[in-house]
Amino acid sequence: MRLKTVSLAAAVAALSAAPIAAQAASAARDAAPVSGESELGGGTSQLAIIAVVAAVIAGGILLTEDDEPLSP
């Protein structure tokens, strides 16, 4: 019972101290200066968006396409 209480108290102390330690560590770090932009920035994501939109349109056409005629 005593070991359980001590381990519970240690867990509570670690969980309560973790956000404070993380905040102190992030305050000490500075961002590196950017010397130039990447040539690939944005082009890949636009291509992926276009591909997803085309896939959704193609899927909608294929799912709504009906091979059976309306009249017998």
mmCIF file with all atom_site columns, C-alpha atoms in Angstrom:
data_model
loop_
_atom_site.group_PDB
_atom_site.id
_atom_site.type_symbol
_atom_site.label_atom_id
_atom_site.label_alt_id
_atom_site.label_comp_id
_atom_site.label_asym_id
_atom_site.label_entity_id
_atom_site.label_seq_id
_atom_site.pdbx_PDB_ins_code
_atom_site.Cartn_x
_atom_site.Cartn_y
_atom_site.Cartn_z
_atom_site.occupancy
_atom_site.B_iso_or_equiv
_atom_site.pdbx_formal_charge
_atom_site.auth_seq_id
_atom_site.auth_comp_id
_atom_site.auth_asym_id
_atom_site.auth_atom_id
_atom_site.pdbx_PDB_model_num
ATOM 1  C CA . MET A 1 1  ? 0.000   0.000  0.000   1.00 0.00 ? 1  MET A CA 1
ATOM 2  C CA . ARG A 1 2  ? 2.837   2.373  0.832   1.00 0.00 ? 2  ARG A CA 1
ATOM 3  C CA . LEU A 1 3  ? 4.601   1.703  -2.497  1.00 0.00 ? 3  LEU A CA 1
ATOM 4  C CA . LYS A 1 4  ? 1.366   2.352  -4.381  1.00 0.00 ? 4  LYS A CA 1
ATOM 5  C CA . THR A 1 5  ? 0.922   5.722  -2.664  1.00 0.00 ? 5  THR A CA 1
ATOM 6  C CA . VAL A 1 6  ? 4.518   6.771  -3.337  1.00 0.00 ? 6  VAL A CA 1
ATOM 7  C CA . SER A 1 7  ? 4.340   5.767  -7.002  1.00 0.00 ? 7  SER A CA 1
ATOM 8  C CA . LEU A 1 8  ? 1.025   7.598  -7.409  1.00 0.00 ? 8  LEU A CA 1
ATOM 9  C CA . ALA A 1 9  ? 2.516   10.745 -5.875  1.00 0.00 ? 9  ALA A CA 1
ATOM 10 C CA . ALA A 1 10 ? 5.549   10.502 -8.185  1.00 0.00 ? 10 ALA A CA 1
ATOM 11 C CA . ALA A 1 11 ? 3.289   10.107 -11.233 1.00 0.00 ? 11 ALA A CA 1
ATOM 12 C CA . VAL A 1 12 ? 1.221   13.146 -10.231 1.00 0.00 ? 12 VAL A CA 1
ATOM 13 C CA . ALA A 1 13 ? 4.363   15.217 -9.712  1.00 0.00 ? 13 ALA A CA 1
ATOM 14 C CA . ALA A 1 14 ? 5.777   14.173 -13.101 1.00 0.00 ? 14 ALA A CA 1
ATOM 15 C CA . LEU A 1 15 ? 2.527   14.935 -14.924 1.00 0.00 ? 15 LEU A CA 1
ATOM 16 C CA . SER A 1 16 ? 2.190   18.335 -13.317 1.00 0.00 ? 16 SER A CA 1
ATOM 17 C CA . ALA A 1 17 ? 5.824   19.305 -13.969 1.00 0.00 ? 17 ALA A CA 1
ATOM 18 C CA . ALA A 1 18 ? 5.950   18.164 -17.615 1.00 0.00 ? 18 ALA A CA 1
ATOM 19 C CA . PRO A 1 19 ? 4.060   21.125 -19.169 1.00 0.00 ? 19 PRO A CA 1
ATOM 20 C CA . ILE A 1 20 ? 6.123   23.606 -17.185 1.00 0.00 ? 20 ILE A CA 1
ATOM 21 C CA . ALA A 1 21 ? 9.373   22.008 -18.329 1.00 0.00 ? 21 ALA A CA 1
ATOM 22 C CA . ALA A 1 22 ? 8.190   21.880 -21.937 1.00 0.00 ? 22 ALA A CA 1
ATOM 23 C CA . GLN A 1 23 ? 7.212   25.543 -21.876 1.00 0.00 ? 23 GLN A CA 1
ATOM 24 C CA . ALA A 1 24 ? 10.578  26.556 -20.454 1.00 0.00 ? 24 ALA A CA 1
ATOM 25 C CA . ALA A 1 25 ? 12.414  24.521 -23.102 1.00 0.00 ? 25 ALA A CA 1
ATOM 26 C CA . SER A 1 26 ? 10.427  26.000 -26.007 1.00 0.00 ? 26 SER A CA 1
ATOM 27 C CA . ALA A 1 27 ? 11.040  29.562 -24.826 1.00 0.00 ? 27 ALA A CA 1
ATOM 28 C CA . ALA A 1 28 ? 14.807  29.089 -25.092 1.00 0.00 ? 28 ALA A CA 1
ATOM 29 C CA . ARG A 1 29 ? 14.695  28.011 -28.749 1.00 0.00 ? 29 ARG A CA 1
ATOM 30 C CA . ASP A 1 30 ? 14.702  30.585 -31.528 1.00 0.00 ? 30 ASP A CA 1
ATOM 31 C CA . ALA A 1 31 ? 13.715  30.059 -35.134 1.00 0.00 ? 31 ALA A CA 1
ATOM 32 C CA . ALA A 1 32 ? 16.478  29.962 -37.711 1.00 0.00 ? 32 ALA A CA 1
ATOM 33 C CA . PRO A 1 33 ? 16.447  32.734 -40.304 1.00 0.00 ? 33 PRO A CA 1
ATOM 34 C CA . VAL A 1 34 ? 15.178  31.786 -43.760 1.00 0.00 ? 34 VAL A CA 1
ATOM 35 C CA . SER A 1 35 ? 17.684  32.538 -46.504 1.00 0.00 ? 35 SER A CA 1
ATOM 36 C CA . GLY A 1 36 ? 15.489  31.653 -49.475 1.00 0.00 ? 36 GLY A CA 1
ATOM 37 C CA . GLU A 1 37 ? 12.260  29.997 -50.447 1.00 0.00 ? 37 GLU A CA 1
ATOM 38 C CA . SER A 1 38 ? 12.024  26.465 -51.702 1.00 0.00 ? 38 SER A CA 1
ATOM 39 C CA . GLU A 1 39 ? 11.255  26.080 -55.386 1.00 0.00 ? 39 GLU A CA 1
ATOM 40 C CA . LEU A 1 40 ? 8.889   23.179 -54.658 1.00 0.00 ? 40 LEU A CA 1
ATOM 41 C CA . GLY A 1 41 ? 6.809   24.991 -52.064 1.00 0.00 ? 41 GLY A CA 1
ATOM 42 C CA . GLY A 1 42 ? 3.120   24.901 -52.944 1.00 0.00 ? 42 GLY A CA 1
ATOM 43 C CA . GLY A 1 43 ? 3.367   23.117 -56.282 1.00 0.00 ? 43 GLY A CA 1
ATOM 44 C CA . THR A 1 44 ? 3.070   19.647 -54.837 1.00 0.00 ? 44 THR A CA 1
ATOM 45 C CA . SER A 1 45 ? 0.069   20.422 -52.663 1.00 0.00 ? 45 SER A CA 1
ATOM 46 C CA . GLN A 1 46 ? -1.816  22.049 -55.546 1.00 0.00 ? 46 GLN A CA 1
ATOM 47 C CA . LEU A 1 47 ? -1.179  18.990 -57.670 1.00 0.00 ? 47 LEU A CA 1
ATOM 48 C CA . ALA A 1 48 ? -2.457  16.741 -54.881 1.00 0.00 ? 48 ALA A CA 1
ATOM 49 C CA . ILE A 1 49 ? -5.618  18.847 -54.492 1.00 0.00 ? 49 ILE A CA 1
ATOM 50 C CA . ILE A 1 50 ? -6.276  18.678 -58.239 1.00 0.00 ? 50 ILE A CA 1
ATOM 51 C CA . ALA A 1 51 ? -5.769  14.902 -58.198 1.00 0.00 ? 51 ALA A CA 1
ATOM 52 C CA . VAL A 1 52 ? -8.187  14.461 -55.281 1.00 0.00 ? 52 VAL A CA 1
ATOM 53 C CA . VAL A 1 53 ? -10.835 16.638 -56.926 1.00 0.00 ? 53 VAL A CA 1
ATOM 54 C CA . ALA A 1 54 ? -10.467 14.702 -60.196 1.00 0.00 ? 54 ALA A CA 1
ATOM 55 C CA . ALA A 1 55 ? -10.769 11.393 -58.330 1.00 0.00 ? 55 ALA A CA 1
ATOM 56 C CA . VAL A 1 56 ? -13.934 12.541 -56.552 1.00 0.00 ? 56 VAL A CA 1
ATOM 57 C CA . ILE A 1 57 ? -15.498 13.689 -59.820 1.00 0.00 ? 57 ILE A CA 1
ATOM 58 C CA . ALA A 1 58 ? -14.558 10.440 -61.588 1.00 0.00 ? 58 ALA A CA 1
ATOM 59 C CA . GLY A 1 59 ? -15.917 8.410  -58.668 1.00 0.00 ? 59 GLY A CA 1
ATOM 60 C CA . GLY A 1 60 ? -19.175 10.341 -58.708 1.00 0.00 ? 60 GLY A CA 1
ATOM 61 C CA . ILE A 1 61 ? -19.577 9.785  -62.441 1.00 0.00 ? 61 ILE A CA 1
ATOM 62 C CA . LEU A 1 62 ? -18.825 6.071  -62.156 1.00 0.00 ? 62 LEU A CA 1
ATOM 63 C CA . LEU A 1 63 ? -21.183 5.573  -59.212 1.00 0.00 ? 63 LEU A CA 1
ATOM 64 C CA . THR A 1 64 ? -24.110 7.427  -60.779 1.00 0.00 ? 64 THR A CA 1
ATOM 65 C CA . GLU A 1 65 ? -23.676 5.893  -64.209 1.00 0.00 ? 65 GLU A CA 1
ATOM 66 C CA . ASP A 1 66 ? -26.474 3.407  -64.854 1.00 0.00 ? 66 ASP A CA 1
ATOM 67 C CA . ASP A 1 67 ? -26.069 0.709  -67.511 1.00 0.00 ? 67 ASP A CA 1
ATOM 68 C CA . GLU A 1 68 ? -29.733 -0.342 -67.552 1.00 0.00 ? 68 GLU A CA 1
ATOM 69 C CA . PRO A 1 69 ? -32.101 1.479  -69.903 1.00 0.00 ? 69 PRO A CA 1
ATOM 70 C CA . LEU A 1 70 ? -35.077 3.302  -68.394 1.00 0.00 ? 70 LEU A CA 1
ATOM 71 C CA . SER A 1 71 ? -37.611 1.853  -70.842 1.00 0.00 ? 71 SER A CA 1
ATOM 72 C CA . PRO A 1 72 ? -38.053 -1.925 -71.403 1.00 0.00 ? 72 PRO A CA 1
#
